[in-house]
Structure formats: C-alpha cells, structure tokens
C-alpha cells in the first residue's frame, strides 16, 4: 500500500503546485488537499476537502483517509486575495496549527510531518547578526505580525515532536519565495511602478525560487536518501544575496528614498487602497535586510537549489515585463551618474 499525503493550504498557488508535484511520486497512492476555500487552480488527481483547520474536523480527515504524511503549508503572512483579514490569517497560522498538531498526535498512522515555515521568525533589526544559522537567536525577538506567528508555530511543532518522537518532523524556513506565480507581499512590492525605500539603507535580500520550494517540500515529505537526513529545521534560500538597489535596477524601476515614518504611512495607504498588504515587518526587512546560512540545507538535507537568489529574481522580472525604465538603460544611466559625481566633486575642490 502506498502513502497517503494530506496537504493544507492548497488554495494558494504554491500549495496547488506542490499537490500536483507529489501526485507524480511513484509511492504515493492518494493526495488529500485541504483548505477553507476552494482553489481557483486545478489539483490534478488530488481530492479536495473544504475544511477549516481551526476546527476539530481536521482530526476526522486524518482518520477517515488513513493519512501517514502531513504537509502543513497553511502558514502565511497575508490573506488569500481579498478574502479574510489579518486576524483570520493569524488564527489560521496559530490556532489552525495547534488543531492540526493535536489531530496528528492522536493519529497513530501519521509518520511524517513537514511544516512550511519562514525566515521571518528571525526578524530584522539593526543589531542582528550578519547571517542567521538555524540555531542563531535574534538580538530582539519579533513582537508581532507574521514573524511572531512563525515563532509560536515552531514552538508548538517542537512540543509535538517531543510528544510523538516516532514522527519524522521537518521544518523548512523559507526565505522570500519569488517566481512567475509568486503572490507574496514582497512580490507585490516589486510590482509597484516606483519602489519606496528608506533613506540611508540598502538591505541585503535572499530569495528562493518557487520551483526550488516545491522540490525541497517534496524532499521533506519523502523518505530520506542515503547519506541525508530530512528531520529537523532547515533554512531554505538560493545562493547569494541581492541588494535592494540592485533589485530595483534589474527591474528597471526607480526608487523613492523616504524617511522611515513616511514609508510606514505610505504602506498603510497602500494597504487601505488594496494595492499591496505591506506590513511593518516588511518595512523592517527593507531597512535592515536578512540573510540566512544554508549549510544544513545542502550538507544534511542534501538539497541544492537550481536557482540562486539572483536567478530567482531574474525569473520574477521576466514574468512581470520591463519596468518604467528598461533595466539595461537604467543600469547605464546609474553607472554614468556614479562616475560623474566624483569628477564633479573634484572640480569643485
């Protein structure tokens, strides 16, 4: 008898893509997709069950379908489209995870749990270390928003792992996911015609391509290959970093440097207008940046992303088309200005 995989959060693009991918695994007999709203995309041959993981019905599903592998992808920073609110998202993240873990604890057949987490849990602050490993503690823990949800969720997952040591638990902390179908707040930010930035800051950013995200989720949900271990906590990101200024140049979009309070006000205006759901923690990311170490991902999990941070961003750029300024022309203009400024300064001395 093959495996039975239950996946939460399948109404989002990433969840739907993972369902279609795991269906192709030869040892998987059945895939159950769960979400509170029906997906607008197809799920291949998977069975969709409309259910809210905040409710006890999730336990009945695990028993009814005799599930042995659970992939929890319903952990998000923003509502799906125009549906729901931040409160609903937080309840789904935290209360939903508690209900799901409680159901898994009572389901004797569940043998593997994969949790889609986020590097947002490290926060973004001026005194943070240059690079976060999986065991690095941030100088100041996030006090709210999605980052705090991530910390609470991972705390509950660790408690579950202690109570069910027979279950292989894999927590994947993803950097910002980008690609042609990305629907994250950062993807919406980069889609703005002009990019507001914080004066005096040029943060380092990391991305993971959505194709790589799907593949590493598959690795986490499968039996470990020889010489690898897919139980534990792993940072997931493409190689290298991009500065925000580099990203803007590659997009061909001008930047608008502003004081931090002005950016905070502007983000609230954009949220109210429904243009983008940009939170204070996203502003902190665009101020201080965040970089994670991926040694464990490569050496222990045995996963090497096909796309670097720069390549993931390039694929996102191709899917969105040219910006207000063609990237090549913008790069040449910026380079000429940078070369001219020292010469002008020297002439004035």
Short mmCIF file of C-alpha atoms in Angstrom, two decimals:
data_model
loop_
_atom_site.label_atom_id
_atom_site.label_comp_id
_atom_site.label_asym_id
_atom_site.label_seq_id
_atom_site.Cartn_x
_atom_site.Cartn_y
_atom_site.Cartn_z
CA UNK A 1 0.00 0.00 0.00
CA UNK A 2 1.32 3.43 -0.99
CA UNK A 3 1.46 6.61 1.02
CA UNK A 4 -1.49 8.90 1.73
CA UNK A 5 -0.46 12.57 1.85
CA UNK A 6 -2.59 15.37 3.30
CA UNK A 7 -1.65 18.92 2.28
CA UNK A 8 -3.06 22.07 3.89
CA UNK A 9 -3.23 25.49 2.23
CA UNK A 10 -3.90 24.18 -1.28
CA UNK A 11 -5.94 27.23 -2.36
CA UNK A 12 -2.71 29.18 -2.73
CA UNK A 13 -0.57 28.77 -5.82
CA UNK A 14 2.35 27.16 -4.01
CA UNK A 15 0.10 24.64 -2.27
CA UNK A 16 -1.60 23.71 -5.52
CA UNK A 17 1.71 23.24 -7.29
CA UNK A 18 3.03 21.01 -4.53
CA UNK A 19 -0.07 18.82 -4.69
CA UNK A 20 0.38 18.33 -8.43
CA UNK A 21 4.07 17.54 -7.91
CA UNK A 22 3.66 15.00 -5.10
CA UNK A 23 1.00 13.18 -7.13
CA UNK A 24 3.77 12.13 -9.51
CA UNK A 25 5.68 10.29 -6.78
CA UNK A 26 5.50 6.53 -7.51
CA UNK A 27 4.98 5.55 -3.86
CA UNK A 28 2.06 7.97 -3.32
CA UNK A 29 -1.39 6.42 -3.74
CA UNK A 30 -3.56 9.31 -2.64
CA UNK A 31 -3.28 13.06 -2.01
CA UNK A 32 -5.85 14.98 0.03
CA UNK A 33 -5.87 18.77 -0.40
CA UNK A 34 -7.42 20.82 2.41
CA UNK A 35 -8.31 24.50 2.59
CA UNK A 36 -11.07 26.72 3.93
CA UNK A 37 -11.83 27.99 0.41
CA UNK A 38 -11.91 26.10 -2.90
CA UNK A 39 -8.80 26.60 -5.05
CA UNK A 40 -9.12 28.52 -8.31
CA UNK A 41 -6.47 26.26 -9.88
CA UNK A 42 -6.70 22.55 -10.60
CA UNK A 43 -5.22 19.97 -8.22
CA UNK A 44 -4.61 17.22 -10.75
CA UNK A 45 -5.89 13.91 -9.42
CA UNK A 46 -5.93 15.01 -5.78
CA UNK A 47 -9.10 15.01 -3.71
CA UNK A 48 -10.10 18.40 -2.33
CA UNK A 49 -11.82 18.71 1.02
CA UNK A 50 -13.11 22.12 2.05
CA UNK A 51 -12.31 22.35 5.74
CA UNK A 52 -11.04 24.96 8.17
CA UNK A 53 -8.02 23.62 10.05
CA UNK A 54 -9.03 25.76 13.03
CA UNK A 55 -11.90 23.33 13.55
CA UNK A 56 -11.69 19.79 15.03
CA UNK A 57 -12.85 18.29 11.71
CA UNK A 58 -9.21 18.03 10.63
CA UNK A 59 -8.78 15.11 13.04
CA UNK A 60 -11.65 13.25 11.39
CA UNK A 61 -9.99 13.69 8.00
CA UNK A 62 -6.72 12.15 9.20
CA UNK A 63 -8.60 9.11 10.48
CA UNK A 64 -11.03 8.82 7.56
CA UNK A 65 -8.32 8.86 4.89
CA UNK A 66 -5.74 6.93 6.93
CA UNK A 67 -3.13 9.67 6.36
CA UNK A 68 0.53 8.87 7.01
CA UNK A 69 2.20 12.08 5.73
CA UNK A 70 1.07 15.63 6.55
CA UNK A 71 2.46 18.68 4.73
CA UNK A 72 1.35 21.85 6.53
CA UNK A 73 1.52 24.76 4.08
CA UNK A 74 -1.30 26.90 5.51
CA UNK A 75 1.08 29.28 7.32
CA UNK A 76 1.00 32.70 5.67
CA UNK A 77 1.60 36.37 6.29
CA UNK A 78 -1.33 37.77 4.32
CA UNK A 79 -4.93 36.83 3.44
CA UNK A 80 -5.60 34.98 0.20
CA UNK A 81 -6.62 37.67 -2.29
CA UNK A 82 -9.41 39.82 -0.88
CA UNK A 83 -10.72 37.09 1.40
CA UNK A 84 -10.24 37.20 5.14
CA UNK A 85 -8.31 39.57 7.36
CA UNK A 86 -5.07 39.67 9.29
CA UNK A 87 -6.93 38.33 12.32
CA UNK A 88 -8.18 35.36 10.31
CA UNK A 89 -4.67 34.71 8.99
CA UNK A 90 -3.19 34.78 12.49
CA UNK A 91 -5.86 32.42 13.80
CA UNK A 92 -5.21 30.03 10.92
CA UNK A 93 -1.47 30.19 11.49
CA UNK A 94 -1.54 29.65 15.25
CA UNK A 95 -4.89 28.09 16.20
CA UNK A 96 -5.00 26.09 12.98
CA UNK A 97 -1.54 24.68 13.60
CA UNK A 98 -2.48 23.77 17.17
CA UNK A 99 -5.58 21.91 15.96
CA UNK A 100 -3.62 20.13 13.23
CA UNK A 101 -0.84 19.05 15.60
CA UNK A 102 -3.39 17.86 18.15
CA UNK A 103 -5.04 15.77 15.45
CA UNK A 104 -1.67 14.38 14.30
CA UNK A 105 -0.81 13.45 17.88
CA UNK A 106 -3.95 11.30 18.10
CA UNK A 107 -3.45 9.72 14.67
CA UNK A 108 -1.23 6.65 15.13
CA UNK A 109 -0.65 6.19 11.40
CA UNK A 110 0.90 9.66 10.89
CA UNK A 111 4.64 9.05 10.48
CA UNK A 112 5.90 12.22 8.81
CA UNK A 113 5.14 15.93 9.23
CA UNK A 114 6.50 18.74 7.05
CA UNK A 115 5.93 22.36 8.09
CA UNK A 116 6.36 25.31 5.71
CA UNK A 117 7.86 27.94 7.99
CA UNK A 118 9.68 31.19 7.24
CA UNK A 119 12.93 33.02 7.92
CA UNK A 120 10.67 35.91 9.02
CA UNK A 121 10.89 34.40 12.50
CA UNK A 122 14.44 35.74 12.77
CA UNK A 123 13.09 39.27 12.46
CA UNK A 124 15.08 42.17 11.00
CA UNK A 125 16.84 44.54 13.39
CA UNK A 126 19.97 46.73 13.34
CA UNK A 127 21.86 44.63 15.91
CA UNK A 128 21.12 41.26 14.33
CA UNK A 129 23.99 39.02 13.22
CA UNK A 130 25.11 39.29 9.60
CA UNK A 131 23.99 35.71 8.90
CA UNK A 132 21.46 33.54 10.76
CA UNK A 133 22.02 29.81 11.18
CA UNK A 134 19.19 27.57 12.35
CA UNK A 135 20.40 27.90 15.95
CA UNK A 136 21.14 31.65 15.96
CA UNK A 137 18.99 33.69 18.31
CA UNK A 138 18.00 37.18 17.11
CA UNK A 139 19.02 40.09 19.30
CA UNK A 140 15.39 41.11 19.65
CA UNK A 141 12.53 38.66 19.12
CA UNK A 142 9.69 39.86 16.87
CA UNK A 143 6.83 41.22 18.96
CA UNK A 144 4.01 40.96 16.45
CA UNK A 145 2.83 40.18 12.96
CA UNK A 146 3.66 37.12 10.89
CA UNK A 147 7.14 36.81 12.44
CA UNK A 148 5.60 36.26 15.87
CA UNK A 149 3.19 33.72 14.36
CA UNK A 150 6.17 31.80 12.99
CA UNK A 151 7.85 31.69 16.41
CA UNK A 152 4.65 30.44 18.06
CA UNK A 153 4.01 27.85 15.35
CA UNK A 154 7.53 26.44 15.58
CA UNK A 155 7.20 26.27 19.37
CA UNK A 156 4.07 24.13 19.03
CA UNK A 157 5.83 21.93 16.45
CA UNK A 158 8.73 21.31 18.84
CA UNK A 159 6.24 20.33 21.53
CA UNK A 160 4.58 17.91 19.14
CA UNK A 161 7.95 16.38 18.23
CA UNK A 162 8.65 15.73 21.92
CA UNK A 163 5.26 14.07 22.43
CA UNK A 164 5.50 12.00 19.24
CA UNK A 165 9.18 11.08 18.84
CA UNK A 166 8.14 8.36 16.39
CA UNK A 167 7.09 11.01 13.84
CA UNK A 168 9.74 12.44 11.50
CA UNK A 169 9.30 16.23 11.68
CA UNK A 170 10.81 18.54 9.05
CA UNK A 171 10.57 22.34 9.46
CA UNK A 172 11.55 24.33 6.37
CA UNK A 173 12.29 28.01 6.99
CA UNK A 174 11.85 29.62 3.58
CA UNK A 175 13.35 32.93 2.53
CA UNK A 176 11.02 35.08 0.42
CA UNK A 177 9.63 32.91 -2.38
CA UNK A 178 9.77 34.50 -5.84
CA UNK A 179 8.94 33.36 -9.34
CA UNK A 180 6.36 33.87 -12.08
CA UNK A 181 3.44 32.88 -9.81
CA UNK A 182 4.64 34.45 -6.55
CA UNK A 183 1.84 36.14 -4.58
CA UNK A 184 3.76 37.37 -1.54
CA UNK A 185 3.85 40.95 -0.16
CA UNK A 186 7.43 41.32 -1.41
CA UNK A 187 6.38 40.27 -4.92
CA UNK A 188 3.64 42.92 -4.77
CA UNK A 189 6.17 45.50 -3.56
CA UNK A 190 8.47 44.82 -6.51
CA UNK A 191 5.46 45.17 -8.84
CA UNK A 192 4.93 48.80 -7.78
CA UNK A 193 5.81 51.33 -10.52
CA UNK A 194 8.07 53.21 -8.09
CA UNK A 195 9.76 51.46 -5.16
CA UNK A 196 9.68 53.38 -1.87
CA UNK A 197 12.90 52.82 0.07
CA UNK A 198 14.28 54.02 3.40
CA UNK A 199 16.89 56.76 3.19
CA UNK A 200 20.35 55.56 4.14
CA UNK A 201 19.63 51.82 3.91
CA UNK A 202 20.34 49.30 1.16
CA UNK A 203 19.40 45.92 2.68
CA UNK A 204 20.67 42.51 1.63
CA UNK A 205 17.88 40.21 0.48
CA UNK A 206 17.63 36.48 -0.22
CA UNK A 207 15.08 34.67 -2.36
CA UNK A 208 14.12 31.09 -3.12
CA UNK A 209 12.57 30.20 -6.47
CA UNK A 210 9.11 28.69 -6.28
CA UNK A 211 10.31 25.65 -8.28
CA UNK A 212 13.00 25.01 -5.67
CA UNK A 213 10.44 25.50 -2.89
CA UNK A 214 8.28 22.75 -4.39
CA UNK A 215 11.24 20.40 -4.75
CA UNK A 216 12.51 20.83 -1.19
CA UNK A 217 8.98 20.28 0.15
CA UNK A 218 8.92 17.03 -1.80
CA UNK A 219 12.26 16.02 -0.28
CA UNK A 220 10.92 16.78 3.19
CA UNK A 221 7.81 14.68 2.59
CA UNK A 222 9.72 11.69 1.20
CA UNK A 223 11.92 9.09 2.82
CA UNK A 224 15.48 10.42 3.28
CA UNK A 225 18.01 9.48 0.64
CA UNK A 226 21.19 7.65 1.59
CA UNK A 227 23.58 9.96 3.43
CA UNK A 228 20.94 12.62 4.11
CA UNK A 229 18.54 13.46 6.92
CA UNK A 230 15.23 15.25 6.39
CA UNK A 231 14.19 15.53 10.03
CA UNK A 232 14.99 18.79 11.78
CA UNK A 233 14.92 22.51 10.97
CA UNK A 234 16.46 23.91 7.79
CA UNK A 235 16.96 27.37 6.30
CA UNK A 236 15.94 27.37 2.63
CA UNK A 237 17.29 30.06 0.29
CA UNK A 238 19.03 30.43 -3.05
CA UNK A 239 22.77 31.05 -3.10
CA UNK A 240 23.98 34.63 -2.82
CA UNK A 241 22.24 37.88 -1.95
CA UNK A 242 20.87 40.92 -3.76
CA UNK A 243 20.93 44.48 -2.52
CA UNK A 244 17.63 46.31 -2.81
CA UNK A 245 19.29 48.84 -5.11
CA UNK A 246 20.43 46.01 -7.40
CA UNK A 247 16.92 44.57 -7.46
CA UNK A 248 15.47 47.95 -8.46
CA UNK A 249 17.99 48.33 -11.27
CA UNK A 250 17.24 44.86 -12.62
CA UNK A 251 13.54 45.61 -12.52
CA UNK A 252 14.01 48.92 -14.30
CA UNK A 253 12.04 50.69 -11.59
CA UNK A 254 13.02 53.98 -9.98
CA UNK A 255 13.29 54.19 -6.21
CA UNK A 256 11.83 56.86 -3.97
CA UNK A 257 14.00 57.27 -0.85
CA UNK A 258 11.88 58.33 2.12
CA UNK A 259 12.21 58.69 5.85
CA UNK A 260 11.06 55.63 7.78
CA UNK A 261 7.88 57.28 9.22
CA UNK A 262 6.87 58.33 5.70
CA UNK A 263 7.30 54.78 4.40
CA UNK A 264 5.19 53.49 7.30
CA UNK A 265 2.44 55.99 6.42
CA UNK A 266 2.67 55.13 2.72
CA UNK A 267 2.40 51.40 3.43
CA UNK A 268 -0.81 51.96 5.40
CA UNK A 269 -2.21 53.96 2.46
CA UNK A 270 -1.33 51.14 0.04
CA UNK A 271 -2.98 48.60 2.36
CA UNK A 272 -6.12 50.71 2.65
CA UNK A 273 -6.28 51.07 -1.13
CA UNK A 274 -5.90 47.31 -1.57
CA UNK A 275 -2.77 47.76 -3.70
CA UNK A 276 -0.47 45.72 -1.50
CA UNK A 277 -0.56 44.30 2.01
CA UNK A 278 2.74 45.67 3.27
CA UNK A 279 3.28 45.27 6.99
CA UNK A 280 5.68 46.93 9.47
CA UNK A 281 7.83 43.78 9.48
CA UNK A 282 8.23 44.07 5.69
CA UNK A 283 9.41 47.64 6.21
CA UNK A 284 11.96 46.40 8.74
CA UNK A 285 13.14 43.84 6.18
CA UNK A 286 13.60 46.61 3.60
CA UNK A 287 15.53 48.59 6.19
CA UNK A 288 17.88 46.05 7.75
CA UNK A 289 17.60 43.04 5.43
CA UNK A 290 18.09 39.41 6.46
CA UNK A 291 20.50 36.68 5.33
CA UNK A 292 20.48 33.04 6.44
CA UNK A 293 23.09 30.31 6.32
CA UNK A 294 22.08 27.31 4.19
CA UNK A 295 24.87 24.87 5.06
CA UNK A 296 22.47 22.42 6.72
CA UNK A 297 20.18 22.56 3.69
CA UNK A 298 23.00 21.42 1.41
CA UNK A 299 25.00 19.10 3.66
CA UNK A 300 22.33 17.46 5.84
CA UNK A 301 19.11 17.71 3.84
CA UNK A 302 21.05 17.12 0.63
CA UNK A 303 19.26 19.85 -1.33
CA UNK A 304 20.97 22.24 -3.73
CA UNK A 305 18.62 24.85 -5.25
CA UNK A 306 18.73 25.10 -9.02
CA UNK A 307 18.22 28.86 -8.82
CA UNK A 308 20.42 31.33 -6.97
CA UNK A 309 18.88 34.39 -5.34
CA UNK A 310 19.77 36.42 -8.43
CA UNK A 311 18.34 33.79 -10.80
CA UNK A 312 15.08 33.56 -8.84
CA UNK A 313 14.73 37.33 -9.01
CA UNK A 314 15.56 37.34 -12.74
CA UNK A 315 12.76 34.84 -13.41
CA UNK A 316 10.37 37.03 -11.44
CA UNK A 317 11.45 40.06 -13.51
CA UNK A 318 10.89 38.19 -16.80
CA UNK A 319 7.38 37.25 -15.73
CA UNK A 320 6.47 40.85 -14.90
CA UNK A 321 7.88 42.51 -18.02
CA UNK A 322 10.03 45.66 -18.19
CA UNK A 323 9.55 48.41 -15.64
CA UNK A 324 9.18 52.13 -16.20
CA UNK A 325 12.80 52.16 -17.39
CA UNK A 326 14.45 49.31 -19.33
CA UNK A 327 16.86 47.62 -16.89
CA UNK A 328 19.88 47.94 -19.22
CA UNK A 329 19.24 51.62 -19.86
CA UNK A 330 18.66 52.27 -16.17
CA UNK A 331 21.90 50.48 -15.25
CA UNK A 332 23.89 52.50 -17.79
CA UNK A 333 22.35 55.75 -16.54
CA UNK A 334 23.11 54.94 -12.91
CA UNK A 335 26.69 53.97 -13.80
CA UNK A 336 27.24 57.22 -15.70
CA UNK A 337 25.87 59.25 -12.80
CA UNK A 338 28.05 57.37 -10.33
CA UNK A 339 31.13 58.04 -12.48
CA UNK A 340 30.25 61.71 -12.96
CA UNK A 341 29.68 62.53 -9.29
CA UNK A 342 33.31 62.05 -8.14
CA UNK A 343 34.54 64.08 -11.12
CA UNK A 344 32.18 66.94 -10.33
CA UNK A 345 33.16 66.86 -6.66
CA UNK A 346 36.83 67.01 -7.62
CA UNK A 347 36.20 70.00 -9.88
CA UNK A 348 34.60 71.93 -7.04
CA UNK A 349 37.56 71.42 -4.69
#
